[in-house]
Coordinates of N, CA and C in Angstrom, one line a residue:
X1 N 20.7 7.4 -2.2 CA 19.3 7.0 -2.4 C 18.8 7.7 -3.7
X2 N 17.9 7.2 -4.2 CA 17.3 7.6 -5.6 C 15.9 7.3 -5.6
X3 N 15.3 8.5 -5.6 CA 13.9 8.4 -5.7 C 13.0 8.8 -7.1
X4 N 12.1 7.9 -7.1 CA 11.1 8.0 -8.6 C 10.0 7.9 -8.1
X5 N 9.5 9.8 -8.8 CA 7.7 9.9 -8.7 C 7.1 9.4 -9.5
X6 N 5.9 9.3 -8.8 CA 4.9 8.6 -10.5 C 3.5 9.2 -10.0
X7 N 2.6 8.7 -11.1 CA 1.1 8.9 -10.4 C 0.4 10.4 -10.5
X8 N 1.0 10.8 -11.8 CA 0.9 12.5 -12.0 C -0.2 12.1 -13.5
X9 N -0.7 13.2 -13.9 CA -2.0 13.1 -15.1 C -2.6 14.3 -14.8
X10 N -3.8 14.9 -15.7 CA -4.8 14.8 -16.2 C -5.9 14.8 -15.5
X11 N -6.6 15.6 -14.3 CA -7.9 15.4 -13.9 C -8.7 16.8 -13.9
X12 N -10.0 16.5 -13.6 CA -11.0 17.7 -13.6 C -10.8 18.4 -12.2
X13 N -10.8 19.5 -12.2 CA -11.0 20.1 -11.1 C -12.2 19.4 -9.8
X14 N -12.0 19.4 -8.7 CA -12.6 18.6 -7.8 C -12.2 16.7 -7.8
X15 N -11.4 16.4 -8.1 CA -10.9 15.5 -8.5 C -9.9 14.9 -7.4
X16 N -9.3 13.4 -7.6 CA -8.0 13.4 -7.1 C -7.1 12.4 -7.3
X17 N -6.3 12.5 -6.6 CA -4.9 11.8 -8.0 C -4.4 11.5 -6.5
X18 N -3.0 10.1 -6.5 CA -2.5 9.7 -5.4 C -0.9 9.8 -6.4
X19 N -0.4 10.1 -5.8 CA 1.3 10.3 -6.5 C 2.2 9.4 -5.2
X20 N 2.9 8.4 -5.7 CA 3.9 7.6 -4.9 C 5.5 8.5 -5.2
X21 N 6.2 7.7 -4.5 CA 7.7 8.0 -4.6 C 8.4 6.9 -4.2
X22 N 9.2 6.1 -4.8 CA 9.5 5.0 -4.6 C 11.3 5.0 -4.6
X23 N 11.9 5.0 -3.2 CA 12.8 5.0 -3.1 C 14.1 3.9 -2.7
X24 N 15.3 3.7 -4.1 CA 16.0 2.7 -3.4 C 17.2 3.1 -3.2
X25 N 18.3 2.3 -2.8 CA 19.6 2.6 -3.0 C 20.0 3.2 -1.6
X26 N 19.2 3.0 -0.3 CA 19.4 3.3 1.1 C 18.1 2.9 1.6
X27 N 18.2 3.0 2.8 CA 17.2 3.0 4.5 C 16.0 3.8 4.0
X28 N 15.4 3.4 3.2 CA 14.3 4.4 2.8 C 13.2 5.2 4.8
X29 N 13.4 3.8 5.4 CA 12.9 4.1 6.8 C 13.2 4.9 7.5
X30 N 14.5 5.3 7.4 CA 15.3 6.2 8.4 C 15.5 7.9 8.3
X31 N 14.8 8.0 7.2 CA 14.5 9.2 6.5 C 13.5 10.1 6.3
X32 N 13.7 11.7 6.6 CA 12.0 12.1 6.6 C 12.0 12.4 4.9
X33 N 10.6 12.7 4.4 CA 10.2 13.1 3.3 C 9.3 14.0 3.1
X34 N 9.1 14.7 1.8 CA 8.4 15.7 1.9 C 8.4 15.7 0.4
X35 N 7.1 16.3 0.0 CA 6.5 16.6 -1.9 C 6.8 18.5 -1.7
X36 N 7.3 18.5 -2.4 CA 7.2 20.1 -3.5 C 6.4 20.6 -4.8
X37 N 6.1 21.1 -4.9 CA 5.6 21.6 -6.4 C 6.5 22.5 -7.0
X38 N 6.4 22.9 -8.1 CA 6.4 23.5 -9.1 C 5.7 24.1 -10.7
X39 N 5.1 25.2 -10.1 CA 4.2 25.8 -11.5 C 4.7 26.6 -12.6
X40 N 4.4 26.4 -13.6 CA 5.3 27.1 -14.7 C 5.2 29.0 -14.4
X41 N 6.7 29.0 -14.1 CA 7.0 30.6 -13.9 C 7.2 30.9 -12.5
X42 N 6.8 29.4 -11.2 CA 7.1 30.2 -9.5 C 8.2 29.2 -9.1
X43 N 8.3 30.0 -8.0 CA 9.0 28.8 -7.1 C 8.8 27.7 -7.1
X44 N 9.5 27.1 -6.5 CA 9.1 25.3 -6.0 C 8.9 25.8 -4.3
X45 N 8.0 25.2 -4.2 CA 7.5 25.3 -2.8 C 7.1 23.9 -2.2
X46 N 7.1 24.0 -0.9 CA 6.9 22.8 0.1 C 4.9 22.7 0.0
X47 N 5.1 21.7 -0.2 CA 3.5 21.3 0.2 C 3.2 20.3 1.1
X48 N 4.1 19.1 1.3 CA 3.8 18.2 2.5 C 5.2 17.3 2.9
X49 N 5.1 17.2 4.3 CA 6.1 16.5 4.4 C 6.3 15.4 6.0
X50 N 6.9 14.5 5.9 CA 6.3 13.4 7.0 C 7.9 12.7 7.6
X51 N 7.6 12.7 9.1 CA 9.0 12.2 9.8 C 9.2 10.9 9.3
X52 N 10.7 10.1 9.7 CA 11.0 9.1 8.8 C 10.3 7.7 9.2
X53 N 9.6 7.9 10.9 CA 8.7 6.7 10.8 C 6.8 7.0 10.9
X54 N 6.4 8.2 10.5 CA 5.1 8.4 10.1 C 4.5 9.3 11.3
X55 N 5.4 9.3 12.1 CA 5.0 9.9 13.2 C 4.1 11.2 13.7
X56 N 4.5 12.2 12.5 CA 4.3 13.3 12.5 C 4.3 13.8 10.9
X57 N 2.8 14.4 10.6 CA 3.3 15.2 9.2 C 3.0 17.0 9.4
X58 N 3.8 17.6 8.2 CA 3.2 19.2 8.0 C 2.8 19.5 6.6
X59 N 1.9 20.3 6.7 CA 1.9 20.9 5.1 C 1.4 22.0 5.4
X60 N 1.5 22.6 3.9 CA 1.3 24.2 3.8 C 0.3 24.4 3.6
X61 N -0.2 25.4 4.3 CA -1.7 25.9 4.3 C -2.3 25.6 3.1
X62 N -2.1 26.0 2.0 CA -3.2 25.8 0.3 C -3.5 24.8 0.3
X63 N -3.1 23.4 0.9 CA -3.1 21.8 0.5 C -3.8 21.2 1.8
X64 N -3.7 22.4 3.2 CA -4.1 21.6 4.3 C -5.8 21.1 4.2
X65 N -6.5 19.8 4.7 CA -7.1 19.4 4.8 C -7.7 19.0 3.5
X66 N -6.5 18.9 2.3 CA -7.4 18.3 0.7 C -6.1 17.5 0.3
X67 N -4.8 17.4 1.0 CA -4.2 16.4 0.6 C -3.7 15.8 2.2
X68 N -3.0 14.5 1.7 CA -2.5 13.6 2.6 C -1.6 12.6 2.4
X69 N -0.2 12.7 2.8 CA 0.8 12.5 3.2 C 1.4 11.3 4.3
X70 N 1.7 10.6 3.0 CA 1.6 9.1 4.2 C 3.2 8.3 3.2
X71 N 2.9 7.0 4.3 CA 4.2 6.2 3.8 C 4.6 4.7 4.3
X72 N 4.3 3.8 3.3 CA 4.8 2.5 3.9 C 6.2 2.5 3.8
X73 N 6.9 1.8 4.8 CA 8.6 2.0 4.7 C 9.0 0.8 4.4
X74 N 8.0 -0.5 4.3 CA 8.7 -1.9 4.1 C 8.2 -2.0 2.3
X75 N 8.2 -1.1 2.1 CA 7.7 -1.0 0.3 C 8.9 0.3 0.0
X76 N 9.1 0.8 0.8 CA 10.2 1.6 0.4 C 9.4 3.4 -0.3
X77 N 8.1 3.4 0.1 CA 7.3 4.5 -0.4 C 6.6 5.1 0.3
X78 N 6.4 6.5 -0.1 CA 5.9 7.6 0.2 C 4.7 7.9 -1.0
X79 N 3.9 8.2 -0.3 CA 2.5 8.8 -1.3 C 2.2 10.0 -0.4
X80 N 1.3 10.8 -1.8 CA 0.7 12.2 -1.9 C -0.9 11.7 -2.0
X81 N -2.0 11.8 -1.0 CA -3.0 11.8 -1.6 C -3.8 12.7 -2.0
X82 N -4.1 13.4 -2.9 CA -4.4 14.7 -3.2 C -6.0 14.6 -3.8
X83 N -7.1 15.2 -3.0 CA -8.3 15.4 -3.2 C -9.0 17.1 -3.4
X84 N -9.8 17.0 -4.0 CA -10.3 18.4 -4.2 C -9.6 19.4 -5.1
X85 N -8.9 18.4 -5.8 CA -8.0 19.2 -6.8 C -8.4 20.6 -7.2
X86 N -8.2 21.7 -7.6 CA -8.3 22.8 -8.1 C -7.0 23.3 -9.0
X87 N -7.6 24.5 -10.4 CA -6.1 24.9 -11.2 C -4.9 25.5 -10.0
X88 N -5.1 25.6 -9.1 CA -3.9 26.4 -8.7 C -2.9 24.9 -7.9
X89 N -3.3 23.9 -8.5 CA -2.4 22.9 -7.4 C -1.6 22.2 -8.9
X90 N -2.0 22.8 -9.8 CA -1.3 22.8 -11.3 C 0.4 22.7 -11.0
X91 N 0.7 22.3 -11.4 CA 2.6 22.1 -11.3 C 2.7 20.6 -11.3
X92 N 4.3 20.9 -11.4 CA 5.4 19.6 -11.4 C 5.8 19.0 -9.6
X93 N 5.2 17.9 -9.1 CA 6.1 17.3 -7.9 C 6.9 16.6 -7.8
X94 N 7.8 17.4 -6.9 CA 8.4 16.1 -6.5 C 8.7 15.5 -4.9
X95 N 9.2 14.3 -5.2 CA 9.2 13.9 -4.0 C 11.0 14.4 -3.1
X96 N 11.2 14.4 -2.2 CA 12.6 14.8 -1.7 C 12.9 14.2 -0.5
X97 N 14.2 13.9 -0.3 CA 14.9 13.5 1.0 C 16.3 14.6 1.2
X98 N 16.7 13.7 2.2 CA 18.1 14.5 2.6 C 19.2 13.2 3.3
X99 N 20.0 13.6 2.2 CA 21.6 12.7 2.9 C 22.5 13.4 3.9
X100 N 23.4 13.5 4.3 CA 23.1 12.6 5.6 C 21.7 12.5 6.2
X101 N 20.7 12.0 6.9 CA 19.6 11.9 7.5 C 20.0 13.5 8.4
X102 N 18.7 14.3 8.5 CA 18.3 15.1 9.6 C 17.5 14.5 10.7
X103 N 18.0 15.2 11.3 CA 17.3 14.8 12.6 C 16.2 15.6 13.4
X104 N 15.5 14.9 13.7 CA 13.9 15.9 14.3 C 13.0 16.4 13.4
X105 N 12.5 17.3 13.6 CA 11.1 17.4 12.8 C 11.5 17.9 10.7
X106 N 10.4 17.8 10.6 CA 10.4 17.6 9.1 C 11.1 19.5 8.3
X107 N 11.7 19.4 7.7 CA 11.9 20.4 7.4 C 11.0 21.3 6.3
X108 N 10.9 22.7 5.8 CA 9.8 23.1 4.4 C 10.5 23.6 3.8
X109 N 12.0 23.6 3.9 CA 12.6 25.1 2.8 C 13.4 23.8 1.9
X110 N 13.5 24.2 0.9 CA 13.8 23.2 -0.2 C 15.3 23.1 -0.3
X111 N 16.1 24.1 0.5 CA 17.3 24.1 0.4 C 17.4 22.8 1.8
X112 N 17.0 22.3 2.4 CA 16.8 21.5 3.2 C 17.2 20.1 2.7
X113 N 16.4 19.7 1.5 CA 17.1 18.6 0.8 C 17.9 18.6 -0.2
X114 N 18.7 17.6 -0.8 CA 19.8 17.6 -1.9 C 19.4 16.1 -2.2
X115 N 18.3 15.3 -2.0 CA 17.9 14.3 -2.8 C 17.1 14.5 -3.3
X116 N 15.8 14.4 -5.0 CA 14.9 14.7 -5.6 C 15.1 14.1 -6.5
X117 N 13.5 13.6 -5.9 CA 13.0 12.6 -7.6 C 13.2 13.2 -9.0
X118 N 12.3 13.3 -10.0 CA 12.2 14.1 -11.5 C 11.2 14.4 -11.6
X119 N 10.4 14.2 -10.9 CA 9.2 15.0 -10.8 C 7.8 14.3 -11.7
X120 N 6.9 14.5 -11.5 CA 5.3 14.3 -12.0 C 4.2 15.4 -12.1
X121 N 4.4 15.6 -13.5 CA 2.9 16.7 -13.6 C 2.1 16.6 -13.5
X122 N 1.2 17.2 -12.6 CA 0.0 17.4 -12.4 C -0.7 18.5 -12.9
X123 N -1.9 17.8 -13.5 CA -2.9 19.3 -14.4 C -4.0 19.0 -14.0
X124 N -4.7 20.4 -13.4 CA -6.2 19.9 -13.0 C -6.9 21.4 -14.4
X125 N -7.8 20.3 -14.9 CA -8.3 21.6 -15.6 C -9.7 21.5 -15.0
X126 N -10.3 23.2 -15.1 CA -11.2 24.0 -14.7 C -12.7 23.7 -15.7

């Protein structure tokens, strides 16, 4: 499978931006997903992530209740909806899966997957 983010820019703080992931080249359905970030100089860390038929999502505290984590499967996509932007949500996303499929709930440690989009910058300025 091969996935491509998009839908990354440029907004004002308090803002919000919707980032897709558009995945072909397998069962995009049968798969869970999840967005990471990365800021210049930290880790890449888990920000959201959703079972392979919508069933269930998680995210990490800093994002809970200002982003949202969803996914049509007959489009083959996953989106980030991200509201209330602030500088600290500044970084690169991406979107991620995992080959063979895991099974059960969504995973956060990034060693978890070995598929990744290329990522989309996001800049909120202050």
């Amino acid at each position: 499978v091969q996935l491509q983010a998009s839908g990354g820019g440029l907004v004002q703080a308090g803002g919000s931006l919707r980032l897709s992931c558009v995945a072909s080249g397998h069962t995009f359905g049968n798969l869970n997903m999840a967005w990471f970030r990365q800021g210049a100089g930290k880790e890449r860390e888990f920000v959201a992530g959703i079972r392979y038929n919508g069933a269930s999502t998680i995210y990490a505290d800093s994002v809970k209740g200002r982003f949202t984590i969803s996914r049509h499967n007959s489009k083959s996509t996953g989106y980030l909806q991200m509201d209330s932007l602030n500088s600290e949500d500044t970084a690169v996303y991406y979107c991620a899966t995992r080959l063979p499929r895991l099974v059960g709930p969504v995973r956060t440690g990034k060693e978890d997957y070995n598929v990744w989009g290329q990522g989309t910058l996001v800049t909120v300025s202050s």
